[in-house]
Every structure is written in C-alpha cells, then in structure tokens.
Amino acid sequence: VATESQASTSTEAANSASLAKTRVKRTPNDFIFGKVIGEGSYSTVYLAKEVSTQREFAIKICEKKHLIRERKTHFVMREKEVFMKLDHPFFVKLAYTFQDSERLYYVLTYARNGELLGYLHKLSVFDIPCTRFYTAEVILALEYLHGLGIIHRDLKPENILLGDDMHIRITDFGTSKILQLDENGKPVNSAEQKKKNSFVGTAEYVSPEVLNNEPANFGSDFWALGCIIYQCLSGSMPFRSGNEYQTFQKIVKAEYTFPEGFNAEAKDLVSKLLVLDPEERLGMPNTGGMSALKSHKFYAGLDWDTLPSSSPPKLMPYL
Ligand SMILES: C[C@@H](Nc1nc2c(c3cc(-c4cn[nH]c4)ccc13)C(=O)N=C/C2=C\CC1CC1)C(C)(C)C
C-alpha cells in the first residue's frame, strides 16, 4: 500500500510541477528578439525566437510610461480581453503575457506568410477562386467574432495575415468593440452600447455610420468586407480618393463605381455590402444574417464546413 500511495503522490507532484511550469512567467531573456514586423500606434511587434523551444513568435511590446501618458491603457486591456476570448484557427493567438519594470510583453502567433495585402500588391489582383476562398475565410472569421459579440472595427488586408498553412490569421484587436449579447446573440440595446465611437478605422475601409459618429455595429465589419472583395478583384479600393476628406465624402454617400469587366456575381455581392444603412447590409439580421451572406451566388459550390481544413488555392500571378 505504501509504495502505491508514494507512487500516486509522486505522480501528483509531477503533474502539479508540470502545471506550474506552464504557469511560470516568461521573461524577455527567454527570447531572442529579431526584426520589427510591425508598428502599432502605441506598440512595436517584433519577430522573436523562444530560446528553450526554438519556436518563433511575434512579440508585441508596449512602453508602460507611453501607454499611461497617451491614456491607451484601456486599449491594451481590451485587446488582451479579446485575445483571451478567441479560440479559432483564423485568428492570431495570444500565447503568454509578462512584464518588466518599463514594458508589457504579449507573445503571439507569428504569421509566417505575412499580410494578405502583400500578395495582393505582388499579384495586383486575385482571380475568382482565390477571392472566393480568402473572403469566405474572412466571413467565417466574422461569423465567429460576431458570435462572441466582438466587432473588429478595423478590418483591412493589412490585418488579414497568412499562417504557414496559407489560411488566414486575423489580427490587431486593439480597437475592437465588445458588445453585450442577449440570449439570441443579438446586441443588448443599452446606453453603454450606444456610446459614441472613441475610434475611427482606416480611412479607405471605415463605414458611413462611424464617419457620422454613430456607434459601430457588426455592419461596420460587413462594409469593410465589401471594400476588401472589391479590392481583391480590382486591385484598387472603392473609395480611394485624392485626400481623406474626399474619401470620406464618397463613403457617406456610398459613391463608388465598378471597373469594366468586374465579375457580375461579385458586383451583386459588393453592392449588397456597400449599403448606407448598416441594418440593410448582407449578413445582418434584416437581410437573412450570415446564412444569407454564405449562400450568395458568388460563393456557390463552396463547402463552408471544410474550408478551414481545405488546401488553399495557389495565389498565382497572371501568366
Ligand atoms: C497589423 C499588425 N501587423 C502584424 N501583426 C502581427 C504579425 C505580423 C506579421 C507580419 C509578417 C510576417 N512575415 N512577414 C511579415 C506582418 C505584419 C504583422 C504576426 O505575425 N503576429 C502577430 C501580429 C500582431 C499581433 C497583434 C497584437 C498586435 C501591426 C501592424 C498592427 C503590427
């Protein structure tokens, strides 16, 4: 009996030790820092290698003094809150966080194949299969995100990264909004949720309602999706203009045109997303929700359920 109980205590000891190991806080010395892979508005993201495992990560570093001076602490808190909620293959994951006296460190997935935008610039436009595939992955990501009550609010090709497997990894949640949902997954209609936006997205992708200083809603992400589909197939942005003011004038009037030869099904889809009234955009409850968006003829024949495990189409330059 003694040996048995000894055995069990030693296994317990081993388990709790291994548990403790995963909980032990890392320090900057556990990593070798490499190139800067991106600058956020109050942070820098570095490529880094974990010494003990040789695994590569993206590490976001924020200066505490700068955050406090710029009153951005709530942004990093919100971002961490969002990352802790996310558990889906199409999003960058937060592996660990730690801090030293001056800085906060966020250890995140390194999306080895970089920004979708990089491929779009290299190829200038995507063909129909690639546009269908990658925008469908964005739709699945939005379905998951909105299901958690989270609005991305700054969706754009720079924030759609690509993993080793060439599936998407969406990132940059510093400016997301978390809505409280009722039992049917609908945003609760509260004063808090009607609060004005403390943030405006990137000019070319920002929605009319955000420019009119109305609260962002899930529709704001569908507007950005419309801009992204247009950009994948045309190589340019629907509301691009000489300067930001002119761009905003076009957005609030949903004033844009399609280039010659723009795919007809995609034209129909984009025209149902770039709609002034957010409630009337495809994907919103009034127009049949996510299932209506997923059954649009542009995605005819696409198997939504196997998408995350399917092999992505080759992003090929036109011959
Ligand atoms: C949009 C974002 N850009 C990026 N954010 C992240 C990357 C990332 C990687 C490349 C890349 C990889 N290979 N070549 C380029 C280019 C841009 C990246 C990554 O791997 N892992 C986590 C990231 C972000 C985590 C999130 C907390 C900020 C900004 C500019 C805000 C840094």
Tab-separated table of C-alpha atoms and ligand atoms in Angstrom:
chain	number	residue	atom	x	y	z
A	1	VAL	CA	0.000	0.000	0.000
A	2	ALA	CA	2.846	2.413	0.988
A	3	THR	CA	4.560	2.134	-2.418
A	4	GLU	CA	1.191	2.651	-4.179
A	5	SER	CA	0.430	5.838	-2.183
A	6	GLN	CA	4.043	7.002	-2.658
A	7	ALA	CA	3.636	6.383	-6.411
A	8	SER	CA	0.384	8.379	-6.524
A	9	THR	CA	1.837	11.314	-4.544
A	10	SER	CA	4.921	11.401	-6.773
A	11	THR	CA	2.685	11.443	-9.920
A	12	GLU	CA	0.576	14.215	-8.378
A	13	ALA	CA	3.763	16.098	-7.548
A	14	ALA	CA	4.960	15.640	-11.137
A	15	ASN	CA	1.619	16.822	-12.549
A	16	SER	CA	1.419	19.911	-10.389
A	17	ALA	CA	5.060	20.682	-11.200
A	18	SER	CA	4.334	20.423	-14.931
A	19	LEU	CA	1.217	22.571	-14.447
A	20	ALA	CA	3.293	25.095	-12.524
A	21	LYS	CA	5.823	25.047	-15.386
A	22	THR	CA	3.180	26.145	-17.895
A	23	ARG	CA	2.129	28.860	-15.465
A	24	VAL	CA	5.641	30.083	-14.755
A	25	LYS	CA	6.033	33.632	-16.134
A	26	ARG	CA	8.465	34.131	-19.006
A	27	THR	CA	10.959	36.975	-19.044
A	28	PRO	CA	12.492	38.807	-22.029
A	29	ASN	CA	15.619	36.663	-21.519
A	30	ASP	CA	13.609	33.614	-22.603
A	31	PHE	CA	13.554	35.067	-26.138
A	32	ILE	CA	15.957	36.239	-28.807
A	33	PHE	CA	14.420	39.331	-30.454
A	34	GLY	CA	14.719	39.765	-34.228
A	35	LYS	CA	13.344	42.194	-36.823
A	36	VAL	CA	10.477	44.604	-36.282
A	37	ILE	CA	7.480	43.141	-38.111
A	38	GLY	CA	5.022	45.939	-37.444
A	39	GLU	CA	4.364	49.154	-35.579
A	40	GLY	CA	1.023	49.615	-33.843
A	41	SER	CA	0.028	53.131	-32.710
A	42	TYR	CA	1.412	52.516	-29.211
A	43	SER	CA	3.406	49.348	-29.620
A	44	THR	CA	6.055	47.583	-31.670
A	45	VAL	CA	5.734	43.971	-32.792
A	46	TYR	CA	8.991	42.010	-33.098
A	47	LEU	CA	9.805	38.617	-34.543
A	48	ALA	CA	11.308	36.593	-31.675
A	49	LYS	CA	12.568	33.082	-31.019
A	50	GLU	CA	11.913	31.272	-27.719
A	51	VAL	CA	15.331	30.036	-26.559
A	52	SER	CA	14.085	26.835	-24.897
A	53	THR	CA	11.943	25.620	-27.833
A	54	GLN	CA	13.410	27.499	-30.831
A	55	ARG	CA	9.768	28.358	-31.658
A	56	GLU	CA	9.151	31.664	-33.445
A	57	PHE	CA	6.632	34.157	-32.056
A	58	ALA	CA	5.510	37.713	-32.693
A	59	ILE	CA	6.042	39.721	-29.516
A	60	LYS	CA	4.147	42.976	-29.083
A	61	ILE	CA	5.913	45.351	-26.688
A	62	CYS	CA	4.252	48.388	-25.114
A	63	GLU	CA	6.097	51.018	-23.040
A	64	LYS	CA	4.084	51.448	-19.834
A	65	LYS	CA	5.015	55.161	-19.495
A	66	HIS	CA	3.875	55.845	-23.072
A	67	LEU	CA	0.570	53.966	-22.577
A	68	ILE	CA	-0.207	55.945	-19.447
A	69	ARG	CA	0.809	59.294	-20.952
A	70	GLU	CA	-1.281	58.593	-24.096
A	71	ARG	CA	-4.136	57.174	-21.974
A	72	LYS	CA	-4.104	53.979	-24.070
A	73	THR	CA	-4.138	51.514	-21.178
A	74	HIS	CA	-7.797	50.645	-21.847
A	75	PHE	CA	-6.897	49.743	-25.476
A	76	VAL	CA	-4.308	47.163	-24.394
A	77	MET	CA	-6.648	45.845	-21.709
A	78	ARG	CA	-9.467	45.489	-24.287
A	79	GLU	CA	-7.084	43.829	-26.752
A	80	LYS	CA	-5.975	41.271	-24.165
A	81	GLU	CA	-9.624	40.675	-23.183
A	82	VAL	CA	-10.469	39.978	-26.844
A	83	PHE	CA	-7.442	37.701	-27.345
A	84	MET	CA	-8.380	35.695	-24.222
A	85	LYS	CA	-11.866	35.075	-25.718
A	86	LEU	CA	-10.598	33.985	-29.146
A	87	ASP	CA	-10.052	30.306	-29.820
A	88	HIS	CA	-10.349	29.810	-33.599
A	89	PRO	CA	-7.834	28.851	-36.303
A	90	PHE	CA	-8.422	32.086	-38.263
A	91	PHE	CA	-7.129	34.377	-35.509
A	92	VAL	CA	-3.676	35.183	-34.163
A	93	LYS	CA	-3.369	33.526	-30.713
A	94	LEU	CA	-2.029	35.084	-27.524
A	95	ALA	CA	0.357	32.508	-26.003
A	96	TYR	CA	1.701	34.379	-22.939
A	97	THR	CA	1.988	37.814	-21.423
A	98	PHE	CA	4.591	39.114	-18.976
A	99	GLN	CA	6.079	42.444	-17.969
A	100	ASP	CA	9.212	44.081	-16.616
A	101	SER	CA	9.527	47.455	-14.905
A	102	GLU	CA	9.136	49.503	-18.119
A	103	ARG	CA	7.271	47.311	-20.617
A	104	LEU	CA	4.355	44.943	-21.270
A	105	TYR	CA	5.052	41.894	-23.476
A	106	TYR	CA	2.442	39.951	-25.496
A	107	VAL	CA	3.702	36.692	-27.027
A	108	LEU	CA	1.590	35.898	-30.101
A	109	THR	CA	1.386	33.592	-33.112
A	110	TYR	CA	3.901	34.512	-35.798
A	111	ALA	CA	2.004	34.503	-39.102
A	112	ARG	CA	4.942	33.409	-41.230
A	113	ASN	CA	3.434	34.355	-44.583
A	114	GLY	CA	2.668	37.941	-43.622
A	115	GLU	CA	-0.128	40.180	-44.862
A	116	LEU	CA	-2.723	39.235	-47.479
A	117	LEU	CA	-2.065	42.763	-48.756
A	118	GLY	CA	1.477	41.751	-49.680
A	119	TYR	CA	0.179	39.076	-52.070
A	120	LEU	CA	-2.420	41.464	-53.488
A	121	HIS	CA	0.302	44.031	-54.244
A	122	LYS	CA	2.549	41.334	-55.769
A	123	LEU	CA	-0.232	39.904	-57.967
A	124	SER	CA	-2.076	43.251	-58.374
A	125	VAL	CA	-5.421	41.352	-58.457
A	126	PHE	CA	-6.643	37.936	-57.248
A	127	ASP	CA	-8.510	35.557	-59.538
A	128	ILE	CA	-12.072	34.468	-58.679
A	129	PRO	CA	-11.124	31.201	-56.867
A	130	CYS	CA	-8.611	32.993	-54.592
A	131	THR	CA	-11.001	35.897	-53.915
A	132	ARG	CA	-13.811	33.430	-53.118
A	133	PHE	CA	-11.559	31.384	-50.824
A	134	TYR	CA	-9.951	34.209	-48.852
A	135	THR	CA	-13.065	36.372	-48.486
A	136	ALA	CA	-15.021	33.244	-47.440
A	137	GLU	CA	-12.429	32.639	-44.698
A	138	VAL	CA	-12.940	36.269	-43.579
A	139	ILE	CA	-16.708	35.614	-43.460
A	140	LEU	CA	-16.192	32.519	-41.258
A	141	ALA	CA	-13.892	34.598	-39.022
A	142	LEU	CA	-16.535	37.363	-38.764
A	143	GLU	CA	-19.240	34.777	-38.001
A	144	TYR	CA	-17.114	33.543	-35.068
A	145	LEU	CA	-16.110	37.044	-33.895
A	146	HIS	CA	-19.652	38.496	-34.047
A	147	GLY	CA	-20.911	35.355	-32.295
A	148	LEU	CA	-18.767	36.458	-29.350
A	149	GLY	CA	-20.200	39.994	-29.570
A	150	ILE	CA	-16.916	41.403	-30.913
A	151	ILE	CA	-16.750	43.978	-33.725
A	152	HIS	CA	-13.271	44.150	-35.286
A	153	ARG	CA	-13.777	47.789	-36.456
A	154	ASP	CA	-10.523	47.980	-38.441
A	155	LEU	CA	-10.713	45.045	-40.854
A	156	LYS	CA	-8.406	45.537	-43.848
A	157	PRO	CA	-5.932	43.467	-45.925
A	158	GLU	CA	-3.036	44.582	-43.654
A	159	ASN	CA	-4.782	42.890	-40.693
A	160	ILE	CA	-5.523	39.676	-42.583
A	161	LEU	CA	-2.327	37.686	-42.101
A	162	LEU	CA	-1.412	34.279	-43.524
A	163	GLY	CA	-0.124	31.332	-41.489
A	164	ASP	CA	2.335	28.614	-42.577
A	165	ASP	CA	-0.701	26.778	-43.978
A	166	MET	CA	-1.737	29.856	-46.039
A	167	HIS	CA	-5.040	30.080	-44.148
A	168	ILE	CA	-5.898	33.484	-42.681
A	169	ARG	CA	-4.904	34.726	-39.228
A	170	ILE	CA	-6.791	37.932	-38.423
A	171	THR	CA	-5.066	40.325	-36.049
A	172	ASP	CA	-4.976	43.801	-34.487
A	173	PHE	CA	-7.800	43.852	-31.941
A	174	GLY	CA	-6.594	46.937	-30.121
A	175	THR	CA	-9.547	48.895	-31.466
A	176	SER	CA	-12.233	46.188	-31.382
A	177	LYS	CA	-15.507	46.676	-29.547
A	178	ILE	CA	-17.085	44.033	-27.342
A	179	LEU	CA	-20.922	44.185	-27.327
A	180	GLN	CA	-23.034	42.532	-24.663
A	181	LEU	CA	-25.312	39.968	-26.368
A	182	ASP	CA	-28.760	38.774	-25.262
A	183	GLU	CA	-29.753	35.091	-25.214
A	184	ASN	CA	-30.355	35.138	-29.001
A	185	GLY	CA	-26.904	36.550	-29.732
A	186	LYS	CA	-28.355	39.990	-30.508
A	187	PRO	CA	-26.638	43.106	-29.110
A	188	VAL	CA	-28.397	44.288	-25.931
A	189	ASN	CA	-29.938	47.728	-26.573
A	190	SER	CA	-28.221	49.686	-23.781
A	191	ALA	CA	-26.949	53.250	-23.367
A	192	GLU	CA	-23.450	51.834	-22.893
A	193	GLN	CA	-23.619	50.151	-26.328
A	194	LYS	CA	-24.916	53.358	-27.908
A	195	LYS	CA	-21.815	55.213	-26.711
A	196	LYS	CA	-20.095	57.272	-29.392
A	197	ASN	CA	-17.038	55.738	-31.038
A	198	SER	CA	-13.757	56.622	-29.418
A	199	PHE	CA	-12.043	55.350	-32.543
A	200	VAL	CA	-12.320	55.616	-36.321
A	201	GLY	CA	-10.896	52.858	-38.546
A	202	THR	CA	-8.595	53.230	-41.529
A	203	ALA	CA	-9.923	55.866	-43.922
A	204	GLU	CA	-10.466	53.696	-47.005
A	205	TYR	CA	-12.359	50.977	-45.093
A	206	VAL	CA	-14.290	52.993	-42.496
A	207	SER	CA	-18.095	52.732	-42.692
A	208	PRO	CA	-20.515	55.681	-43.173
A	209	GLU	CA	-22.122	55.238	-39.727
A	210	VAL	CA	-18.746	55.509	-37.988
A	211	LEU	CA	-17.985	58.672	-40.009
A	212	ASN	CA	-21.407	60.018	-38.959
A	213	ASN	CA	-20.346	59.318	-35.392
A	214	GLU	CA	-22.956	56.652	-34.827
A	215	PRO	CA	-21.975	53.645	-32.711
A	216	ALA	CA	-20.141	50.924	-34.633
A	217	ASN	CA	-22.069	47.699	-35.102
A	218	PHE	CA	-21.482	44.334	-36.798
A	219	GLY	CA	-22.456	46.025	-40.084
A	220	SER	CA	-19.256	48.086	-39.900
A	221	ASP	CA	-17.264	44.879	-40.464
A	222	PHE	CA	-19.511	43.879	-43.410
A	223	TRP	CA	-18.861	47.273	-45.004
A	224	ALA	CA	-15.108	46.622	-44.712
A	225	LEU	CA	-15.667	43.142	-46.221
A	226	GLY	CA	-17.327	44.798	-49.234
A	227	CYS	CA	-14.282	47.046	-49.672
A	228	ILE	CA	-11.946	44.011	-49.388
A	229	ILE	CA	-13.823	41.942	-52.013
A	230	TYR	CA	-13.803	44.945	-54.380
A	231	GLN	CA	-10.050	45.414	-53.772
A	232	CYS	CA	-9.176	41.710	-54.309
A	233	LEU	CA	-10.826	41.700	-57.754
A	234	SER	CA	-9.913	45.199	-58.947
A	235	GLY	CA	-6.591	45.872	-57.197
A	236	SER	CA	-7.892	49.250	-56.006
A	237	MET	CA	-10.131	50.467	-53.185
A	238	PRO	CA	-13.726	51.554	-53.927
A	239	PHE	CA	-13.473	54.888	-52.042
A	240	ARG	CA	-9.835	55.781	-52.674
A	241	SER	CA	-9.537	59.484	-53.427
A	242	GLY	CA	-7.085	62.383	-53.581
A	243	ASN	CA	-7.263	63.059	-49.874
A	244	GLU	CA	-9.027	61.717	-46.786
A	245	TYR	CA	-11.745	64.377	-46.865
A	246	GLN	CA	-12.724	63.460	-50.440
A	247	THR	CA	-12.632	59.751	-49.487
A	248	PHE	CA	-14.998	60.427	-46.561
A	249	GLN	CA	-17.352	62.443	-48.820
A	250	LYS	CA	-17.655	59.416	-51.116
A	251	ILE	CA	-18.110	56.929	-48.254
A	252	VAL	CA	-21.011	58.810	-46.608
A	253	LYS	CA	-22.782	58.784	-49.984
A	254	ALA	CA	-21.691	55.209	-50.817
A	255	GLU	CA	-20.427	56.743	-54.058
A	256	TYR	CA	-18.244	54.267	-55.988
A	257	THR	CA	-18.152	52.615	-59.418
A	258	PHE	CA	-17.081	49.178	-60.656
A	259	PRO	CA	-14.314	48.893	-63.261
A	260	GLU	CA	-15.154	47.385	-66.648
A	261	GLY	CA	-15.341	43.580	-66.613
A	262	PHE	CA	-15.816	43.291	-62.835
A	263	ASN	CA	-17.246	39.814	-62.126
A	264	ALA	CA	-21.070	40.041	-62.173
A	265	GLU	CA	-21.730	37.866	-59.061
A	266	ALA	CA	-19.069	39.765	-57.097
A	267	LYS	CA	-20.633	43.063	-58.257
A	268	ASP	CA	-24.004	41.943	-56.876
A	269	LEU	CA	-22.396	40.871	-53.565
A	270	VAL	CA	-20.370	44.092	-53.113
A	271	SER	CA	-23.440	46.208	-53.937
A	272	LYS	CA	-25.301	44.416	-51.104
A	273	LEU	CA	-22.472	45.123	-48.631
A	274	LEU	CA	-21.627	48.750	-49.516
A	275	VAL	CA	-25.095	49.902	-48.443
A	276	LEU	CA	-25.501	53.086	-46.372
A	277	ASP	CA	-27.930	51.611	-43.818
A	278	PRO	CA	-25.887	49.076	-41.777
A	279	GLU	CA	-29.030	47.074	-40.923
A	280	GLU	CA	-29.660	46.518	-44.659
A	281	ARG	CA	-26.211	45.075	-45.427
A	282	LEU	CA	-25.996	41.416	-46.420
A	283	GLY	CA	-25.008	39.409	-43.335
A	284	MET	CA	-27.156	41.482	-40.958
A	285	PRO	CA	-30.360	40.033	-39.377
A	286	ASN	CA	-32.681	42.136	-41.600
A	287	THR	CA	-31.243	40.550	-44.751
A	288	GLY	CA	-31.091	36.935	-43.556
A	289	GLY	CA	-27.949	37.076	-41.409
A	290	MET	CA	-24.781	35.079	-42.008
A	291	SER	CA	-26.570	32.253	-43.845
A	292	ALA	CA	-27.872	34.668	-46.497
A	293	LEU	CA	-24.335	36.018	-46.955
A	294	LYS	CA	-22.848	32.495	-47.155
A	295	SER	CA	-25.435	31.401	-49.731
A	296	HIS	CA	-24.779	34.347	-52.055
A	297	LYS	CA	-24.236	33.094	-55.630
A	298	PHE	CA	-20.620	34.405	-55.612
A	299	TYR	CA	-19.861	31.556	-53.144
A	300	ALA	CA	-21.981	28.948	-54.984
A	301	GLY	CA	-20.498	25.490	-54.560
A	302	LEU	CA	-18.129	26.494	-51.751
A	303	ASP	CA	-18.033	23.993	-48.843
A	304	TRP	CA	-18.111	26.291	-45.796
A	305	ASP	CA	-17.706	23.447	-43.284
A	306	THR	CA	-14.447	22.052	-44.675
A	307	LEU	CA	-12.897	25.454	-45.554
A	308	PRO	CA	-10.518	25.630	-42.529
A	309	SER	CA	-9.176	22.145	-43.318
A	310	SER	CA	-9.149	22.512	-47.129
A	311	SER	CA	-5.956	23.322	-49.024
A	312	PRO	CA	-5.927	26.997	-50.098
A	313	PRO	CA	-5.794	27.810	-53.845
A	314	LYS	CA	-2.372	28.933	-55.098
A	315	LEU	CA	-2.026	32.717	-55.095
A	316	MET	CA	-0.685	32.877	-58.628
A	317	PRO	CA	0.366	35.878	-60.703
A	318	TYR	CA	-1.489	36.147	-64.023
A	319	LEU	CA	0.568	34.461	-66.742
B	1	LIG	C1	-1.287	44.651	-38.316
B	1	LIG	C2	-0.080	44.312	-37.486
B	1	LIG	N1	0.897	43.608	-38.346
B	1	LIG	C3	1.318	42.391	-37.988
B	1	LIG	N2	0.882	41.921	-36.806
B	1	LIG	C4	1.237	40.656	-36.401
B	1	LIG	C5	2.049	39.808	-37.176
B	1	LIG	C6	2.546	40.304	-38.434
B	1	LIG	C7	3.408	39.576	-39.264
B	1	LIG	C8	3.867	40.123	-40.467
B	1	LIG	C9	4.788	39.359	-41.284
B	1	LIG	C10	5.156	38.040	-41.140
B	1	LIG	N3	6.055	37.739	-42.116
B	1	LIG	N4	6.252	38.838	-42.851
B	1	LIG	C11	5.501	39.840	-42.362
B	1	LIG	C12	3.452	41.395	-40.863
B	1	LIG	C13	2.603	42.142	-40.070
B	1	LIG	C14	2.154	41.622	-38.842
B	1	LIG	C15	2.292	38.457	-36.662
B	1	LIG	O1	2.974	37.604	-37.273
B	1	LIG	N5	1.771	38.103	-35.464
B	1	LIG	C16	1.028	38.928	-34.692
B	1	LIG	C17	0.741	40.238	-35.126
B	1	LIG	C18	0.010	41.159	-34.384
B	1	LIG	C19	-0.495	40.822	-33.044
B	1	LIG	C20	-1.417	41.927	-32.557
B	1	LIG	C21	-1.293	42.319	-31.173
B	1	LIG	C22	-0.858	43.231	-32.334
B	1	LIG	C23	0.520	45.566	-36.876
B	1	LIG	C24	0.992	46.498	-37.991
B	1	LIG	C25	-0.522	46.236	-36.001
B	1	LIG	C26	1.698	45.174	-36.024
